[in-house]
């Protein structure tokens, strides 16, 4: 009898333990919270008031449409007209900052700086002023995927002349908005621009110049970024007092087994995917990572190319690019397993980026799956990314400029809440280890056009009703949870928003 009572008592203690609250964790003093969007994905107004065409306008109007649901960004969330509601949402949320991008062809319709579109200028001035009046810090991305189509006709990011045109454009923005913008991002996600757009068919301009286009693009992107940084640093910083950096997308690649081959495969994947851009800017020695040079140089020679498909960075270019970012803008969503074996032969086009990388990247079915096929929840991956950035690049200041979760819709988004909480928890782990993380940005403030997947995947903490002409915005449950995190600057896994206590509000 005594043993039964003892057993029950112990079981009760266990049970209470399981139900007990997780400790509330707080963010460091000064930690900033924001949300992010990008021009083409939310603005609409694609051909209004003198705006020129971007490569996404052209891609979404191709016949047959390459977009999963046949949709486009012609109206999108209509933020071109509804920006005041967007700022109202930022205020409702208590955001510290809002990260948005400028549409290059809305400001310079042909891409060249000889003609500035006044209506485009008015739009961004109104948006920025509205934010400032409401106490929201604007965090401006100069380029987020929507290249003016006229520049694409000249080869886009594969033509070195793009660097000059990008600088002309950046200068226009520094001149026009720099009095009020103190946080600049030159370019969002070089890998997605270069590999997915020029080396493959996952992003506009769908060029598919495998094994060639992505590397030409990479060099030009790095030079364009570095020149914009140096221009700001030398001619604007002393008057405008801002900071300027780049946002690089970093997934974690974990060796599938602890074999030497798989460890090398995972390392190669990380160096190809983000070391290619991070190393030249943030490492002490500068230049492309050796893994990238070694693989592409060797394969190019074997394939009979007269020279490596990876363009060289001259010594002066290496020096010019090195150290050109005031912070590491980190976009990070997920993790994959990497392995290497004979089955790689014939798996990818030759030449191609994936063949050069020489790693097979797979998902783990035990990880929670988002609505986007590539997106799984693996919180420890973000800790490892942050740790590697710290170790490789001398612990730079990091702003997480994108992180988020996709669903197929609905206001009750408990899976997004779980993802956000687990990732924030993993970020706090990295901070505890000494990583210098200064801010966090959720992707996205509102539902938007998810590139080739159209409107089939929802990333917003606010739902947008795309069937309504008003594009009504409604907060999801995750919006209330994120709002509480911002308000308290703390992570409380047990917080339940009042509005959703009895299910949907
Ligand atoms: C991009 C966003 C995109 C998000 C989700 C990032 O790669 O910067 O434009 O919508 O991921 O896919």
Short mmCIF file of C-alpha atoms and ligand atoms in Angstrom, two decimals:
data_model
loop_
_atom_site.label_atom_id
_atom_site.label_comp_id
_atom_site.label_asym_id
_atom_site.label_seq_id
_atom_site.Cartn_x
_atom_site.Cartn_y
_atom_site.Cartn_z
CA UNK A 1 0.00 0.00 0.00
CA UNK A 2 2.76 2.37 1.02
CA UNK A 3 4.53 1.64 -2.27
CA UNK A 4 1.37 2.47 -4.26
CA UNK A 5 0.95 5.82 -2.45
CA UNK A 6 4.61 6.63 -3.00
CA UNK A 7 4.32 5.75 -6.68
CA UNK A 8 1.25 7.98 -7.09
CA UNK A 9 2.95 10.84 -5.31
CA UNK A 10 5.99 10.54 -7.56
CA UNK A 11 3.81 10.35 -10.68
CA UNK A 12 2.04 13.54 -9.55
CA UNK A 13 5.33 15.36 -9.10
CA UNK A 14 6.39 14.19 -12.60
CA UNK A 15 3.12 15.39 -14.09
CA UNK A 16 3.38 18.78 -12.43
CA UNK A 17 6.92 18.98 -13.71
CA UNK A 18 5.74 18.38 -17.26
CA UNK A 19 3.06 21.03 -16.91
CA UNK A 20 5.23 23.51 -15.13
CA UNK A 21 5.95 26.79 -16.84
CA UNK A 22 9.08 27.21 -18.89
CA UNK A 23 11.21 29.95 -17.51
CA UNK A 24 10.60 33.33 -19.11
CA UNK A 25 13.69 34.53 -20.94
CA UNK A 26 14.47 38.18 -21.52
CA UNK A 27 16.19 39.88 -24.42
CA UNK A 28 19.26 42.03 -23.85
CA UNK A 29 18.94 45.74 -23.22
CA UNK A 30 18.42 47.62 -26.49
CA UNK A 31 17.39 44.54 -28.51
CA UNK A 32 15.14 45.68 -31.37
CA UNK A 33 12.15 43.93 -32.94
CA UNK A 34 10.78 44.50 -36.41
CA UNK A 35 8.99 43.04 -39.39
CA UNK A 36 9.93 42.88 -43.04
CA UNK A 37 8.45 43.06 -46.51
CA UNK A 38 9.73 43.77 -50.03
CA UNK A 39 8.41 46.15 -52.68
CA UNK A 40 7.34 43.74 -55.41
CA UNK A 41 5.78 41.36 -52.92
CA UNK A 42 3.36 43.89 -51.38
CA UNK A 43 3.08 47.14 -53.31
CA UNK A 44 1.06 46.46 -56.44
CA UNK A 45 0.63 49.62 -58.53
CA UNK A 46 2.83 47.82 -61.04
CA UNK A 47 2.26 50.25 -63.89
CA UNK A 48 0.91 53.28 -62.06
CA UNK A 49 2.15 56.85 -62.03
CA UNK A 50 5.15 56.36 -64.28
CA UNK A 51 6.67 53.25 -62.71
CA UNK A 52 8.87 51.25 -65.09
CA UNK A 53 8.83 47.48 -65.53
CA UNK A 54 10.88 45.20 -63.34
CA UNK A 55 12.02 41.68 -64.18
CA UNK A 56 9.21 40.39 -61.95
CA UNK A 57 6.57 42.36 -63.87
CA UNK A 58 7.87 40.71 -67.01
CA UNK A 59 8.18 37.23 -65.49
CA UNK A 60 4.68 37.21 -63.99
CA UNK A 61 3.19 38.25 -67.34
CA UNK A 62 4.88 35.51 -69.32
CA UNK A 63 2.64 33.07 -71.21
CA UNK A 64 2.31 30.41 -69.96
CA UNK A 65 2.77 31.79 -66.47
CA UNK A 66 5.66 30.33 -64.47
CA UNK A 67 3.83 31.25 -61.25
CA UNK A 68 2.26 28.29 -59.40
CA UNK A 69 -1.22 29.84 -59.13
CA UNK A 70 -0.91 31.96 -62.27
CA UNK A 71 -0.98 35.10 -60.13
CA UNK A 72 1.19 38.22 -60.19
CA UNK A 73 2.12 41.25 -58.11
CA UNK A 74 0.06 43.72 -60.16
CA UNK A 75 -2.00 44.59 -57.07
CA UNK A 76 -0.52 42.27 -54.43
CA UNK A 77 -1.39 43.61 -50.96
CA UNK A 78 -1.89 47.04 -52.59
CA UNK A 79 0.49 48.73 -50.18
CA UNK A 80 1.12 51.39 -52.84
CA UNK A 81 -2.32 52.69 -51.83
CA UNK A 82 -2.70 51.17 -48.36
CA UNK A 83 0.62 52.15 -46.81
CA UNK A 84 -1.13 54.10 -44.05
CA UNK A 85 -2.87 50.94 -42.91
CA UNK A 86 0.50 49.16 -42.97
CA UNK A 87 1.97 51.78 -40.67
CA UNK A 88 -1.11 51.51 -38.46
CA UNK A 89 -0.38 47.77 -38.18
CA UNK A 90 3.26 48.47 -37.25
CA UNK A 91 1.95 50.72 -34.51
CA UNK A 92 -0.62 48.18 -33.35
CA UNK A 93 2.23 45.70 -33.06
CA UNK A 94 4.54 48.10 -31.25
CA UNK A 95 7.32 47.39 -33.76
CA UNK A 96 10.63 49.13 -33.15
CA UNK A 97 11.45 49.11 -36.86
CA UNK A 98 10.07 48.14 -40.23
CA UNK A 99 12.23 46.73 -43.00
CA UNK A 100 10.93 47.52 -46.48
CA UNK A 101 12.50 47.81 -49.91
CA UNK A 102 12.46 50.41 -52.64
CA UNK A 103 11.33 49.41 -56.09
CA UNK A 104 14.19 50.55 -58.32
CA UNK A 105 11.91 51.04 -61.38
CA UNK A 106 9.37 53.02 -59.33
CA UNK A 107 12.07 55.59 -58.58
CA UNK A 108 14.07 55.26 -61.83
CA UNK A 109 11.65 53.84 -64.43
CA UNK A 110 14.33 52.72 -66.89
CA UNK A 111 16.91 51.96 -64.22
CA UNK A 112 19.08 54.95 -65.16
CA UNK A 113 19.37 57.97 -62.93
CA UNK A 114 18.75 60.55 -65.65
CA UNK A 115 15.02 60.47 -64.92
CA UNK A 116 13.54 60.36 -61.44
CA UNK A 117 9.86 59.49 -61.15
CA UNK A 118 8.32 62.10 -58.84
CA UNK A 119 5.31 59.92 -57.96
CA UNK A 120 7.63 57.13 -56.82
CA UNK A 121 9.60 59.57 -54.75
CA UNK A 122 6.38 60.91 -53.19
CA UNK A 123 5.24 57.40 -52.31
CA UNK A 124 8.39 56.51 -50.38
CA UNK A 125 8.58 59.93 -48.74
CA UNK A 126 5.01 59.49 -47.53
CA UNK A 127 5.73 55.99 -46.25
CA UNK A 128 8.90 57.01 -44.44
CA UNK A 129 7.32 60.13 -42.94
CA UNK A 130 4.26 58.19 -41.80
CA UNK A 131 6.53 55.69 -40.06
CA UNK A 132 8.56 58.37 -38.35
CA UNK A 133 5.44 60.20 -37.19
CA UNK A 134 4.36 56.94 -35.57
CA UNK A 135 7.66 56.23 -33.89
CA UNK A 136 8.72 53.38 -36.21
CA UNK A 137 12.34 53.32 -37.42
CA UNK A 138 12.56 52.75 -41.18
CA UNK A 139 15.09 50.07 -42.22
CA UNK A 140 15.53 50.49 -45.96
CA UNK A 141 16.64 47.81 -48.43
CA UNK A 142 17.95 49.31 -51.65
CA UNK A 143 17.56 46.17 -53.76
CA UNK A 144 15.23 43.23 -53.14
CA UNK A 145 14.98 41.30 -56.44
CA UNK A 146 13.07 43.73 -58.71
CA UNK A 147 15.67 44.80 -61.26
CA UNK A 148 14.50 47.33 -63.88
CA UNK A 149 13.80 45.27 -66.97
CA UNK A 150 15.79 47.61 -69.21
CA UNK A 151 18.90 46.74 -67.22
CA UNK A 152 18.14 43.05 -67.60
CA UNK A 153 18.12 43.59 -71.37
CA UNK A 154 21.78 44.54 -70.93
CA UNK A 155 22.51 41.33 -69.06
CA UNK A 156 21.37 42.46 -65.61
CA UNK A 157 23.65 41.30 -62.79
CA UNK A 158 25.94 39.40 -65.17
CA UNK A 159 27.16 42.60 -66.89
CA UNK A 160 29.84 44.47 -64.87
CA UNK A 161 28.29 47.79 -66.00
CA UNK A 162 25.47 47.07 -63.52
CA UNK A 163 27.82 48.14 -60.73
CA UNK A 164 27.87 51.72 -62.06
CA UNK A 165 24.12 51.83 -62.50
CA UNK A 166 23.52 50.42 -59.04
CA UNK A 167 25.73 53.11 -57.55
CA UNK A 168 23.86 55.83 -59.45
CA UNK A 169 20.62 54.44 -58.01
CA UNK A 170 22.02 54.12 -54.47
CA UNK A 171 23.25 57.72 -54.64
CA UNK A 172 19.76 58.92 -55.57
CA UNK A 173 18.38 57.16 -52.49
CA UNK A 174 21.10 58.47 -50.14
CA UNK A 175 20.40 62.00 -51.45
CA UNK A 176 16.64 61.76 -51.24
CA UNK A 177 16.01 59.71 -48.11
CA UNK A 178 19.28 59.76 -46.18
CA UNK A 179 18.19 62.62 -43.95
CA UNK A 180 15.66 60.21 -42.39
CA UNK A 181 17.05 56.72 -43.04
CA UNK A 182 19.64 55.54 -40.53
CA UNK A 183 19.60 51.83 -41.40
CA UNK A 184 20.45 50.74 -44.93
CA UNK A 185 20.71 47.35 -46.56
CA UNK A 186 22.35 47.46 -49.96
CA UNK A 187 21.24 44.13 -51.39
CA UNK A 188 18.96 41.38 -50.14
CA UNK A 189 20.05 37.76 -50.52
CA UNK A 190 22.73 37.62 -53.23
CA UNK A 191 22.49 33.84 -53.50
CA UNK A 192 18.79 33.94 -54.30
CA UNK A 193 19.43 36.64 -56.90
CA UNK A 194 22.41 34.92 -58.50
CA UNK A 195 21.93 31.19 -58.19
CA UNK A 196 18.13 31.09 -58.30
CA UNK A 197 17.74 33.83 -60.92
CA UNK A 198 20.78 33.51 -63.20
CA UNK A 199 22.04 29.99 -62.55
CA UNK A 200 18.62 28.38 -62.30
CA UNK A 201 14.90 29.00 -62.84
CA UNK A 202 13.62 29.67 -59.31
CA UNK A 203 13.57 33.46 -59.50
CA UNK A 204 13.37 36.14 -62.20
CA UNK A 205 14.94 36.47 -64.72
CA UNK A 206 14.81 32.61 -64.92
CA UNK A 207 18.04 32.65 -66.90
CA UNK A 208 19.19 29.09 -66.23
CA UNK A 209 22.83 29.81 -67.18
CA UNK A 210 23.92 26.98 -64.90
CA UNK A 211 27.45 27.00 -63.57
CA UNK A 212 28.25 30.33 -65.25
CA UNK A 213 25.58 32.99 -64.67
CA UNK A 214 25.50 32.67 -60.86
CA UNK A 215 29.25 33.29 -60.51
CA UNK A 216 29.34 36.30 -62.86
CA UNK A 217 26.43 37.71 -60.87
CA UNK A 218 28.16 37.02 -57.54
CA UNK A 219 31.21 39.08 -58.40
CA UNK A 220 29.14 42.02 -59.65
CA UNK A 221 26.86 41.91 -56.61
CA UNK A 222 29.86 41.98 -54.29
CA UNK A 223 31.39 44.93 -56.11
CA UNK A 224 28.07 46.80 -56.28
CA UNK A 225 27.54 46.28 -52.56
CA UNK A 226 31.09 47.33 -51.68
CA UNK A 227 30.91 50.47 -53.81
CA UNK A 228 27.58 51.49 -52.28
CA UNK A 229 29.03 50.92 -48.81
CA UNK A 230 32.12 52.99 -49.60
CA UNK A 231 30.10 55.75 -51.20
CA UNK A 232 27.95 56.01 -48.09
CA UNK A 233 30.90 55.71 -45.78
CA UNK A 234 32.96 58.37 -47.52
CA UNK A 235 30.34 60.88 -48.63
CA UNK A 236 27.22 60.50 -46.49
CA UNK A 237 27.93 58.93 -43.13
CA UNK A 238 29.38 62.02 -41.48
CA UNK A 239 26.27 64.06 -42.41
CA UNK A 240 23.63 61.36 -42.08
CA UNK A 241 24.95 59.16 -39.25
CA UNK A 242 23.53 55.89 -40.47
CA UNK A 243 24.74 52.32 -40.73
CA UNK A 244 24.82 50.24 -43.87
CA UNK A 245 25.18 46.52 -44.50
CA UNK A 246 24.05 43.56 -46.57
CA UNK A 247 21.49 40.79 -45.94
CA UNK A 248 22.71 37.28 -46.68
CA UNK A 249 20.51 34.22 -46.54
CA UNK A 250 22.15 31.48 -44.47
CA UNK A 251 20.68 28.03 -44.06
CA UNK A 252 22.40 25.60 -41.77
CA UNK A 253 23.76 22.45 -43.46
CA UNK A 254 24.33 19.63 -41.02
CA UNK A 255 26.39 16.57 -41.97
CA UNK A 256 23.99 13.66 -42.47
CA UNK A 257 26.46 11.34 -40.70
CA UNK A 258 29.74 12.00 -38.95
CA UNK A 259 31.76 10.57 -41.86
CA UNK A 260 34.55 12.80 -43.14
CA UNK A 261 32.84 12.97 -46.56
CA UNK A 262 29.54 14.18 -45.16
CA UNK A 263 31.23 16.73 -42.93
CA UNK A 264 33.05 18.07 -45.98
CA UNK A 265 29.78 18.08 -47.96
CA UNK A 266 28.05 20.16 -45.28
CA UNK A 267 30.99 22.55 -45.08
CA UNK A 268 31.07 22.95 -48.86
CA UNK A 269 27.32 23.63 -48.87
CA UNK A 270 27.72 26.39 -46.28
CA UNK A 271 30.67 27.95 -48.10
CA UNK A 272 28.88 27.87 -51.45
CA UNK A 273 25.55 29.13 -50.16
CA UNK A 274 26.64 31.92 -47.92
CA UNK A 275 30.41 31.89 -47.55
CA UNK A 276 30.50 32.95 -51.19
CA UNK A 277 29.12 36.33 -50.12
CA UNK A 278 29.97 36.42 -46.44
CA UNK A 279 33.63 35.55 -46.75
CA UNK A 280 34.66 38.35 -49.15
CA UNK A 281 32.94 40.96 -46.96
CA UNK A 282 33.35 39.72 -43.39
CA UNK A 283 36.43 37.48 -43.19
CA UNK A 284 39.85 38.78 -42.20
CA UNK A 285 41.55 37.52 -45.37
CA UNK A 286 38.70 38.43 -47.76
CA UNK A 287 38.08 36.86 -51.17
CA UNK A 288 36.01 33.82 -52.04
CA UNK A 289 36.22 30.83 -49.64
CA UNK A 290 38.83 28.23 -50.60
CA UNK A 291 36.19 25.48 -50.84
CA UNK A 292 34.38 27.45 -53.55
CA UNK A 293 37.56 28.27 -55.48
CA UNK A 294 38.90 24.72 -55.21
CA UNK A 295 35.69 23.03 -56.38
CA UNK A 296 34.86 25.38 -59.25
CA UNK A 297 38.45 25.73 -60.46
CA UNK A 298 39.04 21.96 -60.46
CA UNK A 299 35.75 21.10 -62.11
CA UNK A 300 36.14 23.84 -64.75
CA UNK A 301 39.57 22.48 -65.69
CA UNK A 302 38.26 18.90 -65.88
CA UNK A 303 35.34 20.06 -68.00
CA UNK A 304 37.72 21.63 -70.52
CA UNK A 305 36.96 25.30 -69.86
CA UNK A 306 39.75 27.67 -70.84
CA UNK A 307 39.55 29.27 -67.42
CA UNK A 308 37.65 28.80 -64.16
CA UNK A 309 33.95 29.56 -64.37
CA UNK A 310 34.39 31.41 -61.08
CA UNK A 311 35.64 34.90 -61.99
CA UNK A 312 38.78 35.97 -60.16
CA UNK A 313 38.71 38.76 -57.63
CA UNK A 314 41.91 40.75 -58.10
CA UNK A 315 43.95 41.65 -55.05
CA UNK A 316 42.65 45.19 -55.13
CA UNK A 317 39.07 43.93 -55.47
CA UNK A 318 39.56 41.65 -52.48
CA UNK A 319 40.75 44.64 -50.46
CA UNK A 320 37.98 46.85 -51.79
CA UNK A 321 35.22 44.41 -50.77
CA UNK A 322 36.68 43.44 -47.40
CA UNK A 323 35.14 45.08 -44.34
CA UNK A 324 32.27 46.74 -46.18
CA UNK A 325 29.39 46.08 -43.81
CA UNK A 326 28.54 47.70 -40.50
CA UNK A 327 26.55 44.61 -39.50
CA UNK A 328 25.74 41.13 -40.71
CA UNK A 329 22.15 41.15 -42.02
CA UNK A 330 21.08 37.57 -41.51
CA UNK A 331 18.09 36.02 -43.26
CA UNK A 332 17.61 32.51 -41.99
CA UNK A 333 14.76 30.07 -42.10
CA UNK A 334 15.77 26.43 -42.09
CA UNK A 335 18.31 23.58 -42.02
CA UNK A 336 19.10 20.69 -44.33
CA UNK A 337 21.18 17.54 -44.03
CA UNK A 338 24.13 17.25 -46.37
CA UNK A 339 25.86 14.14 -47.62
CA UNK A 340 28.19 13.09 -50.37
CA UNK A 341 28.30 9.83 -52.28
CA UNK A 342 28.65 8.33 -55.71
CA UNK A 343 24.98 8.89 -56.48
CA UNK A 344 25.84 12.55 -57.07
CA UNK A 345 27.13 11.60 -60.52
CA UNK A 346 24.48 12.52 -63.06
CA UNK A 347 22.19 14.07 -60.44
CA UNK A 348 22.79 17.66 -61.48
CA UNK A 349 23.44 19.43 -64.75
CA UNK A 350 27.11 19.79 -65.70
CA UNK A 351 28.34 22.40 -65.24
CA UNK A 352 26.17 23.71 -62.42
CA UNK A 353 26.39 25.26 -59.01
CA UNK A 354 24.94 22.15 -57.36
CA UNK A 355 27.39 19.89 -59.17
CA UNK A 356 30.26 22.20 -58.19
CA UNK A 357 29.11 22.14 -54.56
CA UNK A 358 29.13 18.36 -54.63
CA UNK A 359 26.69 17.91 -51.78
CA UNK A 360 23.31 16.26 -51.71
CA UNK A 361 20.93 18.28 -49.53
CA UNK A 362 17.93 16.59 -48.00
CA UNK A 363 15.20 17.22 -45.47
CA UNK A 364 14.64 15.21 -42.31
CA UNK A 365 11.06 13.96 -42.15
CA UNK A 366 11.01 14.24 -38.39
CA UNK A 367 11.31 18.04 -38.54
CA UNK A 368 8.04 20.03 -38.64
CA UNK A 369 7.17 21.04 -42.20
CA UNK A 370 5.94 24.50 -43.25
CA UNK A 371 3.68 25.23 -46.22
CA UNK A 372 6.75 26.02 -48.34
CA UNK A 373 8.35 22.77 -49.51
CA UNK A 374 11.85 23.98 -48.53
CA UNK A 375 10.89 25.16 -45.03
CA UNK A 376 11.25 22.99 -41.93
CA UNK A 377 11.45 24.06 -38.32
CA UNK A 378 14.93 23.32 -36.93
CA UNK A 379 15.62 25.89 -34.20
CA UNK A 380 19.10 24.64 -33.31
CA UNK A 381 20.11 25.42 -36.90
CA UNK A 382 19.87 29.15 -36.23
CA UNK A 383 22.11 28.80 -33.15
CA UNK A 384 24.70 27.02 -35.29
CA UNK A 385 24.51 29.67 -38.03
CA UNK A 386 25.02 32.42 -35.46
CA UNK A 387 27.87 30.52 -33.83
CA UNK A 388 29.61 30.05 -37.18
CA UNK A 389 29.21 33.72 -38.11
CA UNK A 390 30.70 34.61 -34.73
CA UNK A 391 33.65 32.24 -35.15
CA UNK A 392 34.40 32.88 -38.82
CA UNK A 393 33.93 36.60 -38.95
CA UNK A 394 35.09 37.88 -35.58
CA UNK A 395 31.71 38.22 -33.88
CA UNK A 396 30.17 41.00 -36.01
CA UNK A 397 27.05 42.85 -34.99
CA UNK A 398 24.12 40.81 -36.37
CA UNK A 399 20.64 41.94 -37.27
CA UNK A 400 18.39 39.05 -38.13
CA UNK A 401 16.73 40.73 -41.09
CA UNK A 402 14.36 37.85 -41.97
CA UNK A 403 12.99 34.77 -40.26
CA UNK A 404 9.52 33.32 -40.54
CA UNK A 405 7.11 30.50 -41.22
CA UNK A 406 4.58 29.78 -43.95
CA UNK A 407 1.10 28.33 -43.64
CA UNK A 408 -1.68 27.79 -46.14
CA UNK A 409 -3.83 30.38 -44.36
CA UNK A 410 -6.16 30.95 -41.42
CA UNK A 411 -5.93 33.16 -38.37
CA UNK A 412 -5.12 30.40 -35.92
CA UNK A 413 -1.43 29.86 -36.66
CA UNK A 414 -0.14 27.91 -33.69
CA UNK A 415 2.59 26.34 -35.83
CA UNK A 416 3.95 29.79 -36.67
CA UNK A 417 3.86 30.69 -32.97
CA UNK A 418 5.78 27.55 -32.10
CA UNK A 419 8.35 28.29 -34.81
CA UNK A 420 8.84 31.92 -33.78
CA UNK A 421 9.16 31.05 -30.11
CA UNK A 422 11.56 28.18 -30.71
CA UNK A 423 13.72 30.27 -33.04
CA UNK A 424 13.79 33.22 -30.64
CA UNK A 425 14.72 30.81 -27.86
CA UNK A 426 17.57 29.44 -30.01
CA UNK A 427 18.70 33.01 -30.76
CA UNK A 428 18.81 33.69 -27.01
CA UNK A 429 20.99 30.58 -26.66
CA UNK A 430 23.41 32.08 -29.19
CA UNK A 431 23.34 35.42 -27.39
CA UNK A 432 24.13 33.63 -24.13
CA UNK A 433 27.18 32.15 -25.87
CA UNK A 434 28.35 35.65 -26.74
CA UNK A 435 26.92 36.17 -30.24
CA UNK A 436 26.34 39.84 -30.91
CA UNK A 437 22.70 39.78 -32.08
CA UNK A 438 21.09 43.20 -31.95
CA UNK A 439 17.70 42.74 -33.52
CA UNK A 440 15.14 40.38 -34.97
CA UNK A 441 12.85 40.83 -37.97
CA UNK A 442 9.92 38.59 -38.69
CA UNK A 443 9.13 37.79 -42.31
CA UNK A 444 6.54 39.00 -42.88
CA UNK A 445 4.35 41.85 -41.62
CA UNK A 446 1.55 40.90 -44.00
CA UNK A 447 0.79 38.10 -46.47
CA UNK A 448 2.38 38.79 -49.82
CA UNK A 449 3.37 37.50 -53.25
CA UNK A 450 5.72 34.58 -52.58
CA UNK A 451 7.60 34.70 -55.90
CA UNK A 452 7.05 31.60 -58.06
CA UNK A 453 4.61 30.25 -55.48
CA UNK A 454 2.29 33.23 -55.86
CA UNK A 455 -0.20 33.57 -53.02
CA UNK A 456 -0.29 29.88 -52.13
CA UNK A 457 2.05 30.31 -49.14
CA UNK A 458 1.24 32.78 -46.37
CA UNK A 459 4.09 34.28 -44.37
CA UNK A 460 2.22 37.21 -42.78
CA UNK A 461 1.56 37.67 -39.11
CA UNK A 462 -1.33 39.68 -40.53
CA UNK A 463 -3.60 37.94 -42.99
CA UNK A 464 -4.41 39.79 -46.21
CA UNK A 465 -7.71 39.02 -47.89
CA UNK A 466 -6.61 38.92 -51.53
CA UNK A 467 -10.19 38.31 -52.68
CA UNK A 468 -11.33 41.66 -51.33
CA UNK A 469 -10.68 44.89 -53.24
CA UNK A 470 -9.82 46.42 -49.86
CA UNK A 471 -7.10 43.84 -49.25
CA UNK A 472 -8.33 43.74 -45.65
CA UNK A 473 -5.56 43.07 -43.12
CA UNK A 474 -6.41 41.01 -40.01
CA UNK A 475 -4.03 40.04 -37.22
CA UNK A 476 -3.32 36.34 -36.81
CA UNK A 477 -2.83 34.78 -33.39
CA UNK A 478 0.93 35.01 -33.96
CA UNK A 479 0.63 38.81 -34.26
CA UNK A 480 -0.68 38.99 -30.69
CA UNK A 481 2.06 36.70 -29.42
CA UNK A 482 4.79 38.67 -31.20
CA UNK A 483 3.28 41.92 -29.92
CA UNK A 484 3.56 40.64 -26.35
CA UNK A 485 7.17 39.60 -26.93
CA UNK A 486 7.94 43.11 -28.17
CA UNK A 487 6.06 44.75 -25.32
CA UNK A 488 7.74 42.74 -22.60
CA UNK A 489 11.08 42.20 -24.41
CA UNK A 490 10.71 38.67 -23.11
CA UNK A 491 9.85 35.20 -24.35
CA UNK A 492 7.06 33.53 -22.42
CA UNK A 493 6.07 30.16 -23.87
CA UNK A 494 2.92 30.09 -21.76
CA UNK A 495 1.44 33.39 -22.87
CA UNK A 496 -1.99 32.96 -24.48
CA UNK A 497 -3.43 36.03 -26.20
CA UNK A 498 -6.69 37.15 -24.58
CA UNK A 499 -8.22 37.55 -28.04
CA UNK A 500 -7.76 33.86 -28.83
CA UNK A 501 -8.51 32.30 -25.44
CA UNK A 502 -11.72 30.73 -26.77
CA UNK A 503 -10.38 29.84 -30.21
CA UNK A 504 -10.66 32.30 -33.10
CA UNK A 505 -11.36 35.90 -32.07
C1 LIG B 1 13.19 36.49 -49.31
C2 LIG B 1 11.74 36.90 -49.30
C3 LIG B 1 10.87 35.66 -49.34
C4 LIG B 1 11.15 34.85 -48.09
C5 LIG B 1 10.33 33.59 -47.97
C6 LIG B 1 13.49 35.32 -48.45
O1 LIG B 1 14.33 34.45 -49.16
O2 LIG B 1 14.01 37.59 -49.07
O3 LIG B 1 11.54 37.73 -50.40
O4 LIG B 1 9.53 35.95 -49.49
O5 LIG B 1 12.49 34.48 -48.07
O6 LIG B 1 10.61 32.73 -49.03
#
